[in-house]
Each structure stands twice: as C-alpha cells, then as structure tokens.
Amino acid sequence: MSRIEANPHPFPHDGLSRSTTALVVVDMQRDFLEPEGYFGALGYDPQGCRAALPGAAALLGAARAAGLFVVHTRQGYRPDLMDLPAHKAWRTAHNGAPIGAPGPLGRLLVRDEPGWQIVPELAPIEGEAVIDKSGNGAFYDTDLDTVLRVRGIRHLIVCGITTDCCVHCTIREANDRGYHCLLVSDACGSGDSKAHEAAVYLMTVEGGVLGATATVSDVRAALSAPGLAA
Amino acid sequence: MSRIEANPHPFPHDGLSRSTTALVVVDMQRDFLEPEGYFGALGYDPQGCRAALPGAAALLGAARAAGLFVVHTRQGYRPDLMDLPAHKAWRTAHNGAPIGAPGPLGRLLVRDEPGWQIVPELAPIEGEAVIDKSGNGAFYDTDLDTVLRVRGIRHLIVCGITTDCCVHCTIREANDRGYHCLLVSDACGSGDSKAHEAAVYLMTVEGGVLGATATVSDVRAALSAPGLAA
Amino acid sequence: MSRIEANPHPFPHDGLSRSTTALVVVDMQRDFLEPEGYFGALGYDPQGCRAALPGAAALLGAARAAGLFVVHTRQGYRPDLMDLPAHKAWRTAHNGAPIGAPGPLGRLLVRDEPGWQIVPELAPIEGEAVIDKSGNGAFYDTDLDTVLRVRGIRHLIVCGITTDCCVHCTIREANDRGYHCLLVSDACGSGDSKAHEAAVYLMTVEGGVLGATATVSDVRAALSAPGLAA
Amino acid sequence: MSRIEANPHPFPHDGLSRSTTALVVVDMQRDFLEPEGYFGALGYDPQGCRAALPGAAALLGAARAAGLFVVHTRQGYRPDLMDLPAHKAWRTAHNGAPIGAPGPLGRLLVRDEPGWQIVPELAPIEGEAVIDKSGNGAFYDTDLDTVLRVRGIRHLIVCGITTDCCVHCTIREANDRGYHCLLVSDACGSGDSKAHEAAVYLMTVEGGVLGATATVSDVRAALSAPGLAA
C-alpha cells in the first residue's frame, strides 16, 4: 500500500490510488495572482500568492502524468451580483475594493471578466473539472460533491490560494463530507505570509483533524513511484 | 446604529440588534474540557480549552441579559458510529484515541455519554437551541441554518472550542451562507495555544474575509449599552 | 446479475446486492397511523395510511432476513418549534390541526411525544438507522446522506407514508443525489387514496425519471432468491 | 392584505408583496418543447409540454409588469457528463435516448447545445436569474437558495415543465426550505397528461402540505390589482 509521508499522518489512510484521488487546484485566477487584480486593489503584494505558482504547476504536471482526476475551482460572482450576500458587499466596499467595481482586469471578482480567468500556466485541459463558486468553500452551492461522487473519489490533494481562506474552507467542507485531504504547503500561497504559515500549521494539530500536509516533492515522489494502484 | 468595535472591521456591518443576532457557543463539552475526556486521551492538556470557560460564561450571561438568541453546538457520533467516515475512524485510532473507545467519561465522542455533555457552567436553558452534529462545521447535516432562518438571524457572535477546528469551520460555513460572523477571541480556546493564536489571526486578514474578531469586553460593552436595537 | 422486475425498468440498474441496497421506511409513526394522531386531527381516516402496514411489515422482515441495511425516518419538530417555518405553522393552524397543539397522543408532530413514536410492529432494532427530520424530504437537514455514503449504499427500496408527500420527497432528493430508488406500492399509503394512486403512477412516467415501482411480492422474491450478491 | 385565491388555501399565507415573491419558470427549453429534442427522442408528443407555453408566457408578462423577481431554471449536464450519476446514464440509455447522444438539436440534455436553450418566447431578460442545474430539483447543487435569500424572497409562484418531475421536485425542496409555493396549473405541462393531472392534484391534499395551486387568471388578477404591496 502506497502512501504519501505527510504531517501529522500518512495520506491517504487506506493507500494511494489513481482512481480514488483527485487534485484540487483552488482559485488560481488572475484577480488574485496579477498586480492589477482584486488583491492588488485591496493593497496586497501579489508575491505571496504567486509563490504558489511553481509548486502548483509542478503538482498539476505530476497529477496529469499519473492520471489523477483534476479539479480547478474559480471564484466569481454573477455579473448582476444577485448571489452576493449583503455583508460581503459591505466588507469589500469598506476595504476600498468593492466586488463588481471596475479595474484593469475588468470588474472585480465577477464571472467572465479577464481577472476571473485561471492563469495560463495552470489552464484546465479536457477532462478536468472547473467548479465555479461564489463562496469561499468549493462545495457550497456547487456540484463538486456530485462530480467527485460520480467518479468514486474519496481523497483530495489540495493546492492553490489562498491557503488561509479558500483552500482551508474547501478542505474543511471536504473533510466533513468524508474526503481525506492533503494540503500541499509549497503549492499554496496567500497575500499575507503569516496567514499562510498559520493555515499550514493548522493542518498539523489535533492529530490531523482536518487532514495532513506535505510538500510538492513528497507528492511527486509518491505519484511517480512504480506500482501506483489503479 | 450600534456596532461592536472589532478587528479588522466593525460588527455587524448594518448595526447590532437583538432580533438579528445570535450567540453560538461551540462544543463546550466535557470530552474536550475535562482531563478524562477525548482530548485528554489524545494527550492534550485541558488548560488550553479551559481558558475559554470564563470568557464564554461571561459572554453567555451578557447575551442572555440582552435577550439574544443562543445556540449551543455539541459534537458526537451515533452510538453505532454509522455516521463516522472511514478516514476519521482511522485517524483517531492512529492517534490512540479512537472515536467510540471506552474512557472514564464513557465512549469517546459518542452521543449520550457523560463526556458528550455540555459543562454545567454553560448548560443550555429553555429557549436556547442545542445543535447536535457529527461534523466539525455546525451547519453540516444539521438544522442550524433552518433554525436561524426561521428566526431571521443574520449575524453570529461565536465562541467556544476549538478556535482552530470547530469554531473556524462553523464561521466559514456561516460566512458563505450570508451570516456576518464575529469570533470572540478570549471566549475561545484550543488544546494547542499556537493553533488558537493562528486561528484568531486568520480572522483579521484580507479585510476580514471570514468576519471579524473582538474580545468579551468589547461585546459586553455593546450588548449592555443603552439603546440596543430590538 | 439479479434485479427486481419493476415498472418501468428493472431495479437496480446494476444488480441487486446486499451491501449496496438499503430499505427506507418512511414516517410509520402513531401520529399518522392512529386515529387519535395528527392525521386524525386533520380529519383523515387512518385506513389509507394503515393500508401500508402489512406490506411494510413484510418488507421489513424480508430486508432483515436478507441482511439489508434498514433506515427508519421519523418526522417531528423540536418541542419549542424553533425549526418550524412560518408557512407551515400558518398552514396547519389554518387547517385546524396546528403543529404543537395538544392531542390525545401528545403535542401534534412534536418530537418525543407519544404520537411521534414509530408503531410497535415496525419498531427499529439494533443496527438500524433512525433519521429524525422536520422536513418532508429525509435528506433535508439530516445526516441520511452521510450514513448511506459511509456504508457504500447506492440503491434505496422505499416504503411508508405518505406515498405522495414524504415518500416522494425522499425519493426525489435521493434520485438527484445518485441513488437509484424503488417505491414499493403496496407498502406505501396515504390519507387520500387518489393521492396514493397518483404518486405511484408518477414513478412510471418518463421512463422512470424518479426510479421505478414494484410490489412487496416482487421485492421479497428477489431478496429471498438464492445467490443474492453480497 | 392581498392574497391569491388558491386551492386548498390562499397564497401566500402572509400576503402578496412584490419584494418577497418570485416567479420561477422551470426548464422551458427546446429539448422538452420541440419535437426534435430530448422528449421527442424519448417518444413523447411535445403537445403536453407545449400546453404550458401560453400560460407561462402570460404569467411571465404579468410578473414582469408587477415587478416580481423572475427565476428561470435550465436543465443540462456538463459536456463531459462528469456530473451524470450512473443510474441516470443507464436509465436514459435503457430508454433509447441516452443523455449526451447526438440529436437534431445537439447532444441530448447537454449544456450549451441548441436543445438546452430556453425557448425564445420565454427568453430571460436582464435582471432575471438563470439557474443551471443537472438535477431535477432546482435547489440541488445550485445557488438558487442563495439568490433568493440575498433578495429576501420567501414566496414562490412556480410554472413550467414537467409538472410531475422538475416542477414538483423544485416545489418540494423549496417548501422544506421555508418558501411558501404556488403551482400555476395551466402554466405547467408534461409529456404525459395523466401525470400532469396527478401532479396538480397532489398540491391539494393534506391541507396543502406542499403549497397550493391556482390558475394563470387567478395570479394575474392578484398581480394587477391596485395596491399590491411593495
């Protein structure tokens, strides 16, 4: 039985196999990764998020090579903002970067705008799922659970941005739904480096109550080892 | 319009009122707070969680005095463990404290056992909701959203344990569902003090993307101020 | 591959097996089956619902003998009615049988009252799940999906009352969640016989878009045939 | 207080108002309404569904004139069918019209194909919501509940096709979520006229346990009466 040597426990509990494991790449969109996007409007230096790019690209390559199912998530609101709760509208206005306001990459956090696109180096290919969500958690109001269930997926390797917000929200929802989760620390990033560190640390406490964490190198080694189960 | 001076933004966005705000007290159960319970079996010193007790008691008193609706959550599995996902069974066994194993306070994390009880100093009273959950998030597989919606609640003041796990999971689910959330830092606790600090910090980043944080004293001041809206 | 000869298609599509099939017995409670209960207060003759009793008992016996997993659902509101939506409170008051009003079997449709109990001839036994719900659909606000998923159940044989309301609501929710469903017509009943007939008929249209329907005799034959898959 | 005189009780319980009521138009797509679509491939005469067209158009016009919020639902699977549960794939193949198979209006029941389009006479206009769903119920795996909640909608007037399947599934989900529902009988239709009649009848039993039913004329009268509440 092959497993990834993760912290604080090996992943997945019942052995790695191609058919039961998916890679989930969270919100690698221009709005978060380019200086002209939403995070830039909020005053964040994009480098904290961009730090996830090389790791996420390597992980995506390894997952594709190993034949894992791949899911990309993408955050964005309807153009008329009818799915935007009042408190989120207020908060982003209060912070000076209101959802829906115009910017160099189009309207902030709105579907179909340039800023909403996944960055080209991680662009989804045929056979991969793209999950459009307006919430932080990728299970909320989406068909992610259905897509995974139809395929018999039970284990998720998760990377993307931000470690502290959408990556963690998605892992927490998945964990309660019965998916064993692995956060890949050097394929995640955040506009706030201390928040990234905090979110990685939270994967290690209480015996891994939310799952476990490993590095890109750990995951690649396991995915490319001979004898990966079907 | 009255608001609590919270970090990084005031709470709630549209003004504090008795009828739209609930206090949520998360998992203040003997299994987590007493040395003979589940956390003790896992090797945690109970002091990290017990640190939440005085603050939570003060907050509960203030919420009752102000006439807020109060929700208590309670984690526990069915006695036959038919709601226990495989990876959680494996993890807790791997950690030496399997869910369902016998202990001084009864079977670990099982409903109706002594360890599952809410500690006496925070015992629910008539008119308060008790939400039984097996997941970490209090919305998963429960009627919490229905109970809040029936009553017109839109804002949640959240305390309890652990800050990093069930408190954060519940806040993250609530936030996506349209509830503005406030984590009361000194009425929360964790078996791991660094995890507590990390989880409080995560409330403050990205302009308060998950909500905001304040202290018991901040909340009490606002709840007891003259002119709290109905 | 063994299948039940159902209308309009055989059930389940991929073959009957003990480990992937559950029997769901819906709401066989005194409030609906005894003349002093909620349905009686609403003016219904209990015979329409009681017509389901012999079939449901035979089906339950056959499922137990075959080793199927059994789920019982039970409808009832919290004693303080905090989970009762406004329109349901209004409707039942308008109809002269308000949820929560006192009756010979205790408060109407309230948990822990005598009327809320499952009738003795169908009482759950150890190892069977009881799902408490306030909605008509047994998946809404409950852990039913989790319980079925943990066990690998994918096919549901459904009986109980009322055919038109809670049986149909549960089948419709299950069908979207990926469960193939079979309504057992002579183990279902309703206070309104025309509604029962209508609800059975709806299982047969559009090629079985909601599942299929069969009789107790059909199901018993398949469950007791030699060679039922594990 | 204005209400629609419906059967078996007036709608909505607490009075009709523009801001709390939405019109939901279910699945008025070419695949169901044109002879070359999915229903035609299944062998249904489209007239049963087309019977809903004049009523739905009149209702949509009245709702727009009155300023109600309008929701259109649209059924269709992802082009790679990764959201299609196994039993639905099997059933539609068994019935000779497999989801995803080519047809004169494009691949059956697949998003972005010509058959998936809403018919021109009911085309959504700016400010109206379009809910894409793969399930029969419009709440399953969609943001419909969020969209309605953000806007404060509590009452739904529902029309479309088919009365027995997607209209009923949507009403049943809505009803449990606290929305008072009205099925507009002559603005609904089905490939099977007996199923249509059955589904309308089911709205009238048990005191309107799923809501109530009225005609287009009843609804138009109420919507155009002077003094409709804001």
Coordinates of N, CA and C in Angstrom, one line a residue, chain D residues 22-171:
Chain D
A22 N -41.2 35.6 -5.8 CA -40.6 35.4 -7.1 C -41.4 34.5 -8.0
L23 N -41.3 34.7 -9.3 CA -41.8 33.7 -10.3 C -40.7 32.8 -10.7
V24 N -40.9 31.5 -10.6 CA -39.9 30.5 -11.1 C -40.4 29.8 -12.3
V25 N -39.8 29.9 -13.4 CA -40.1 29.3 -14.6 C -39.2 28.1 -14.9
V26 N -39.7 26.9 -14.8 CA -38.9 25.7 -14.8 C -38.7 25.1 -16.2
D27 N -37.5 25.0 -16.6 CA -37.0 24.2 -17.7 C -37.8 24.3 -19.0
M28 N -38.1 25.6 -19.4 CA -38.8 25.8 -20.7 C -37.8 25.8 -21.8
Q29 N -37.2 24.6 -22.1 CA -36.1 24.5 -23.0 C -36.6 23.8 -24.3
R30 N -35.8 24.0 -25.3 CA -36.2 23.4 -26.6 C -36.1 21.8 -26.5
D31 N -35.2 21.3 -25.7 CA -35.1 19.8 -25.5 C -36.4 19.2 -25.1
F32 N -37.2 20.0 -24.4 CA -38.5 19.4 -23.9 C -39.7 19.9 -24.7
L33 N -39.5 21.0 -25.4 CA -40.7 21.6 -26.0 C -40.8 21.4 -27.5
E34 N -39.7 21.1 -28.1 CA -39.7 20.9 -29.6 C -39.6 19.4 -30.0
P35 N -40.2 19.1 -31.0 CA -40.3 17.6 -31.4 C -38.9 17.0 -31.6
E36 N -37.9 17.8 -32.0 CA -36.6 17.2 -32.3 C -35.7 17.1 -31.0
G37 N -36.3 17.4 -29.9 CA -35.5 17.4 -28.7 C -35.4 16.1 -27.9
Y38 N -35.0 16.2 -26.7 CA -34.9 15.0 -25.8 C -36.2 14.3 -25.6
F39 N -37.3 15.0 -25.4 CA -38.5 14.3 -25.1 C -39.0 13.6 -26.4
G40 N -38.8 14.3 -27.5 CA -39.1 13.7 -28.8 C -38.4 12.3 -29.0
A41 N -37.1 12.4 -28.6 CA -36.2 11.2 -28.8 C -36.8 10.1 -27.8
L42 N -37.4 10.5 -26.7 CA -38.0 9.5 -25.8 C -39.3 9.0 -26.2
G43 N -39.9 9.6 -27.3 CA -41.1 9.2 -27.8 C -42.3 10.0 -27.4
Y44 N -42.1 11.1 -26.7 CA -43.3 11.9 -26.2 C -43.7 12.8 -27.3
D45 N -45.0 13.0 -27.4 CA -45.6 14.1 -28.2 C -45.4 15.4 -27.4
P46 N -44.8 16.4 -28.1 CA -44.4 17.6 -27.4 C -45.7 18.4 -27.0
Q47 N -46.8 18.1 -27.4 CA -48.0 18.9 -27.1 C -48.3 19.0 -25.6
G48 N -48.1 18.0 -24.9 CA -48.3 18.0 -23.5 C -47.5 19.1 -22.8
C49 N -46.3 19.2 -23.2 CA -45.4 20.2 -22.6 C -45.7 21.6 -23.2
R50 N -46.0 21.6 -24.5 CA -46.3 22.9 -25.1 C -47.6 23.5 -24.6
A51 N -48.4 22.8 -24.0 CA -49.6 23.3 -23.4 C -49.3 24.3 -22.4
A52 N -48.1 24.3 -21.8 CA -47.7 25.2 -20.8 C -47.3 26.6 -21.3
L53 N -47.0 26.6 -22.6 CA -46.4 27.8 -23.2 C -47.3 29.1 -23.1
P54 N -48.5 29.1 -23.5 CA -49.3 30.3 -23.4 C -49.5 30.8 -22.0
G55 N -49.7 29.9 -21.1 CA -49.9 30.3 -19.7 C -48.6 30.8 -19.1
A56 N -47.5 30.1 -19.4 CA -46.2 30.6 -18.8 C -45.9 32.0 -19.4
A57 N -46.2 32.2 -20.7 CA -45.9 33.5 -21.3 C -46.7 34.6 -20.6
A58 N -48.0 34.3 -20.4 CA -48.9 35.3 -19.8 C -48.4 35.6 -18.4
L59 N -48.0 34.5 -17.7 CA -47.6 34.7 -16.3 C -46.3 35.5 -16.2
L60 N -45.4 35.2 -17.1 CA -44.1 35.9 -17.1 C -44.4 37.4 -17.4
G61 N -45.3 37.6 -18.3 CA -45.6 39.0 -18.6 C -46.2 39.7 -17.4
A62 N -47.1 39.1 -16.7 CA -47.7 39.7 -15.6 C -46.7 39.9 -14.4
A63 N -45.8 38.9 -14.3 CA -44.8 39.1 -13.2 C -43.9 40.2 -13.5
R64 N -43.5 40.3 -14.8 CA -42.6 41.5 -15.1 C -43.3 42.8 -14.9
A65 N -44.6 42.8 -15.4 CA -45.3 44.1 -15.2 C -45.5 44.5 -13.8
A66 N -45.6 43.5 -12.9 CA -45.8 43.8 -11.5 C -44.5 44.0 -10.8
G67 N -43.4 43.7 -11.4 CA -42.1 44.0 -10.8 C -41.6 42.8 -9.9
L68 N -42.1 41.6 -10.1 CA -41.6 40.5 -9.4 C -40.2 40.1 -9.9
F69 N -39.5 39.5 -9.0 CA -38.2 38.9 -9.4 C -38.5 37.6 -10.1
V70 N -37.8 37.3 -11.2 CA -38.0 36.2 -12.0 C -36.8 35.3 -12.1
V71 N -37.1 34.0 -11.9 CA -36.0 33.0 -12.0 C -36.4 32.0 -13.1
H72 N -35.4 31.7 -14.0 CA -35.6 30.6 -15.0 C -34.6 29.5 -14.6
T73 N -35.1 28.3 -14.6 CA -34.2 27.2 -14.5 C -34.0 26.5 -15.8
R74 N -32.8 25.8 -15.9 CA -32.4 25.2 -17.1 C -31.7 23.9 -16.8
Q75 N -32.2 22.8 -17.3 CA -31.6 21.5 -17.0 C -30.6 21.1 -18.1
G76 N -29.4 20.6 -17.7 CA -28.4 20.2 -18.7 C -27.2 19.7 -17.9
Y77 N -26.5 18.7 -18.5 CA -25.3 18.2 -17.9 C -24.1 18.8 -18.6
R78 N -23.0 18.7 -17.9 CA -21.7 19.1 -18.4 C -21.4 18.3 -19.7
P79 N -20.8 18.9 -20.7 CA -20.5 18.2 -21.9 C -19.7 16.9 -21.7
D80 N -18.9 16.8 -20.7 CA -18.2 15.6 -20.5 C -18.9 14.6 -19.6
L81 N -20.2 15.0 -19.2 CA -21.1 14.2 -18.4 C -20.5 13.8 -17.0
M82 N -19.5 14.6 -16.5 CA -18.9 14.2 -15.3 C -19.9 14.4 -14.1
D83 N -21.0 15.1 -14.3 CA -22.0 15.3 -13.2 C -23.2 14.4 -13.4
L84 N -23.1 13.4 -14.2 CA -24.2 12.5 -14.5 C -24.1 11.2 -13.7
P85 N -25.0 11.0 -12.7 CA -24.9 9.8 -11.9 C -25.1 8.5 -12.8
A86 N -24.6 7.4 -12.4 CA -24.6 6.2 -13.1 C -26.0 5.7 -13.4
H87 N -26.9 5.9 -12.5 CA -28.3 5.3 -12.7 C -29.0 6.2 -13.8
K88 N -28.7 7.4 -13.9 CA -29.4 8.3 -14.9 C -28.8 8.0 -16.3
A89 N -27.5 7.7 -16.3 CA -26.9 7.4 -17.6 C -27.5 6.0 -18.1
W90 N -27.6 5.1 -17.2 CA -28.2 3.8 -17.5 C -29.7 3.9 -18.0
R91 N -30.5 4.6 -17.2 CA -31.9 4.8 -17.5 C -32.1 5.4 -18.9
T92 N -31.5 6.5 -19.1 CA -31.8 7.1 -20.4 C -31.2 6.3 -21.6
A93 N -30.2 5.5 -21.4 CA -29.7 4.6 -22.4 C -30.8 3.5 -22.6
H94 N -31.2 2.9 -21.5 CA -32.3 1.9 -21.5 C -33.5 2.3 -22.2
N95 N -33.8 3.6 -22.1 CA -35.0 4.2 -22.7 C -34.7 4.6 -24.2
G96 N -33.5 4.4 -24.7 CA -33.3 4.7 -26.1 C -32.9 6.2 -26.4
A97 N -32.8 7.0 -25.3 CA -32.4 8.4 -25.6 C -31.4 8.8 -24.5
P98 N -30.2 8.3 -24.7 CA -29.1 8.5 -23.7 C -28.7 10.0 -23.6
I99 N -28.6 10.4 -22.4 CA -28.1 11.8 -22.2 C -26.7 11.9 -22.8
G100 N -26.5 12.9 -23.6 CA -25.3 13.1 -24.3 C -25.2 12.6 -25.7
A101 N -26.3 11.8 -26.1 CA -26.3 11.3 -27.5 C -26.6 12.4 -28.5
P102 N -26.2 12.3 -29.7 CA -26.4 13.4 -30.7 C -27.9 13.4 -31.1
G103 N -28.4 14.5 -31.4 CA -29.8 14.7 -32.0 C -29.9 15.9 -32.8
P104 N -31.0 16.1 -33.4 CA -31.2 17.3 -34.3 C -30.9 18.6 -33.6
L105 N -31.1 18.7 -32.3 CA -30.9 19.9 -31.5 C -29.6 19.8 -30.7
G106 N -28.7 19.0 -31.2 CA -27.4 18.8 -30.5 C -27.5 17.7 -29.5
R107 N -26.5 17.5 -28.7 CA -26.4 16.4 -27.8 C -27.5 16.5 -26.7
L108 N -28.2 15.4 -26.5 CA -29.4 15.5 -25.6 C -29.0 15.9 -24.2
L109 N -29.8 16.9 -23.7 CA -29.7 17.4 -22.3 C -28.3 17.8 -21.9
V110 N -27.5 18.3 -22.9 CA -26.2 18.8 -22.6 C -26.1 20.3 -22.7
R111 N -25.4 20.9 -21.7 CA -25.3 22.4 -21.7 C -24.7 23.0 -23.0
D112 N -25.2 24.1 -23.3 CA -24.6 24.9 -24.5 C -25.1 24.4 -25.8
E113 N -25.8 23.3 -25.8 CA -26.3 22.8 -27.1 C -27.6 23.5 -27.4
P114 N -28.0 23.5 -28.7 CA -29.3 24.2 -29.1 C -30.5 23.7 -28.3
G115 N -30.6 22.5 -28.0 CA -31.7 21.9 -27.3 C -31.8 22.4 -25.9
W116 N -30.7 22.9 -25.4 CA -30.6 23.3 -24.0 C -31.2 24.7 -23.8
Q117 N -31.3 25.4 -24.9 CA -31.7 26.9 -24.8 C -33.2 27.0 -24.4
I118 N -33.5 28.0 -23.6 CA -34.8 28.4 -23.3 C -35.5 28.9 -24.6
V119 N -36.8 28.5 -24.8 CA -37.5 28.9 -26.0 C -37.6 30.4 -26.1
P120 N -37.5 30.9 -27.3 CA -37.4 32.4 -27.5 C -38.5 33.1 -26.8
E121 N -39.8 32.6 -26.9 CA -40.9 33.3 -26.3 C -40.8 33.5 -24.8
L122 N -39.9 32.8 -24.1 CA -39.8 32.9 -22.7 C -38.4 33.3 -22.3
A123 N -37.6 33.8 -23.3 CA -36.2 34.1 -23.0 C -36.0 35.1 -21.8
P124 N -35.1 34.8 -21.0 CA -34.8 35.6 -19.8 C -34.3 37.0 -20.3
I125 N -34.7 38.0 -19.5 CA -34.2 39.4 -19.8 C -33.3 39.8 -18.6
E126 N -32.7 40.9 -18.8 CA -31.7 41.5 -17.8 C -32.4 41.6 -16.5
G127 N -31.7 41.2 -15.4 CA -32.2 41.3 -14.1 C -32.9 40.0 -13.6
E128 N -33.1 39.1 -14.6 CA -33.7 37.8 -14.2 C -32.6 36.8 -14.0
A129 N -32.8 35.9 -13.1 CA -31.8 34.8 -12.8 C -32.0 33.6 -13.7
V130 N -30.9 33.0 -14.1 CA -31.0 31.8 -14.8 C -30.2 30.8 -13.9
I131 N -30.8 29.7 -13.5 CA -30.2 28.7 -12.7 C -29.9 27.5 -13.5
D132 N -28.7 27.1 -13.7 CA -28.3 25.9 -14.4 C -28.2 24.8 -13.4
K133 N -28.9 23.7 -13.7 CA -29.0 22.6 -12.8 C -28.8 21.3 -13.6
S134 N -28.3 20.3 -12.9 CA -28.3 18.9 -13.6 C -29.3 18.0 -12.9
G135 N -29.7 18.4 -11.7 CA -30.7 17.6 -11.0 C -32.1 18.0 -11.5
N136 N -33.1 17.3 -10.9 CA -34.5 17.7 -11.2 C -34.9 18.8 -10.3
G137 N -34.5 18.8 -9.1 CA -34.8 19.9 -8.2 C -33.9 21.1 -8.4
A138 N -34.4 22.3 -8.5 CA -33.6 23.4 -8.8 C -32.7 23.9 -7.7
F139 N -32.9 23.4 -6.5 CA -32.0 23.7 -5.4 C -30.8 22.9 -5.3
Y140 N -30.9 21.7 -5.8 CA -29.8 20.7 -5.7 C -28.5 21.2 -6.5
D141 N -27.4 21.4 -5.7 CA -26.2 21.7 -6.4 C -26.2 23.1 -7.1
T142 N -27.0 24.0 -6.7 CA -27.1 25.3 -7.4 C -27.1 26.4 -6.3
D143 N -27.1 27.7 -6.8 CA -27.1 28.8 -5.9 C -28.5 29.4 -5.8
L144 N -29.5 28.7 -6.1 CA -30.9 29.2 -6.1 C -31.2 29.7 -4.7
D145 N -31.0 28.9 -3.7 CA -31.3 29.4 -2.3 C -30.6 30.7 -2.0
T146 N -29.3 30.8 -2.3 CA -28.6 32.0 -2.0 C -29.2 33.2 -2.7
V147 N -29.5 33.0 -4.0 CA -30.0 34.1 -4.8 C -31.3 34.6 -4.2
L148 N -32.2 33.7 -3.8 CA -33.5 34.1 -3.2 C -33.3 34.7 -1.8
R149 N -32.4 34.2 -1.0 CA -32.2 34.7 0.3 C -31.5 36.1 0.3
V150 N -30.6 36.3 -0.6 CA -30.0 37.6 -0.7 C -31.0 38.7 -0.9
R151 N -32.1 38.3 -1.6 CA -33.1 39.3 -2.0 C -34.3 39.3 -1.1
G152 N -34.3 38.4 -0.1 CA -35.4 38.4 0.8 C -36.7 37.7 0.3
I153 N -36.5 36.9 -0.7 CA -37.7 36.2 -1.3 C -38.2 35.1 -0.3
R154 N -39.5 35.0 -0.1 CA -40.0 33.9 0.8 C -41.1 33.1 0.1
H155 N -41.6 33.6 -1.0 CA -42.8 33.0 -1.7 C -42.5 32.8 -3.1
L156 N -42.8 31.6 -3.6 CA -42.5 31.3 -5.0 C -43.8 30.9 -5.8
I157 N -44.0 31.5 -6.9 CA -45.0 31.2 -7.9 C -44.3 30.4 -8.9
V158 N -44.7 29.1 -9.2 CA -43.9 28.2 -10.0 C -44.7 27.7 -11.2
C159 N -44.1 27.8 -12.3 CA -44.7 27.2 -13.6 C -43.6 26.5 -14.4
G160 N -44.0 25.9 -15.5 CA -43.0 25.3 -16.3 C -43.3 23.8 -16.5
I161 N -42.2 23.1 -16.8 CA -42.3 21.7 -17.2 C -41.2 20.9 -16.5
T162 N -41.4 19.6 -16.3 CA -42.7 19.0 -16.3 C -43.4 19.1 -14.9
T163 N -44.7 19.2 -14.9 CA -45.4 19.4 -13.7 C -45.0 18.3 -12.7
D164 N -44.9 17.1 -13.2 CA -44.7 15.9 -12.3 C -43.3 15.8 -11.9
C165 N -42.3 16.2 -12.7 CA -40.9 15.9 -12.3 C -40.3 17.2 -11.8
C166 N -39.7 18.1 -12.7 CA -38.9 19.2 -12.2 C -39.7 20.2 -11.4
V167 N -40.9 20.5 -11.8 CA -41.7 21.5 -11.1 C -42.0 21.0 -9.7
H168 N -42.4 19.7 -9.6 CA -42.7 19.2 -8.2 C -41.4 19.1 -7.4
C169 N -40.3 18.6 -8.0 CA -39.1 18.5 -7.2 C -38.7 19.8 -6.6
T170 N -38.8 20.9 -7.5 CA -38.4 22.2 -7.0 C -39.3 22.7 -5.9
I171 N -40.6 22.5 -6.1 CA -41.5 23.0 -5.1 C -41.3 22.2 -3.7

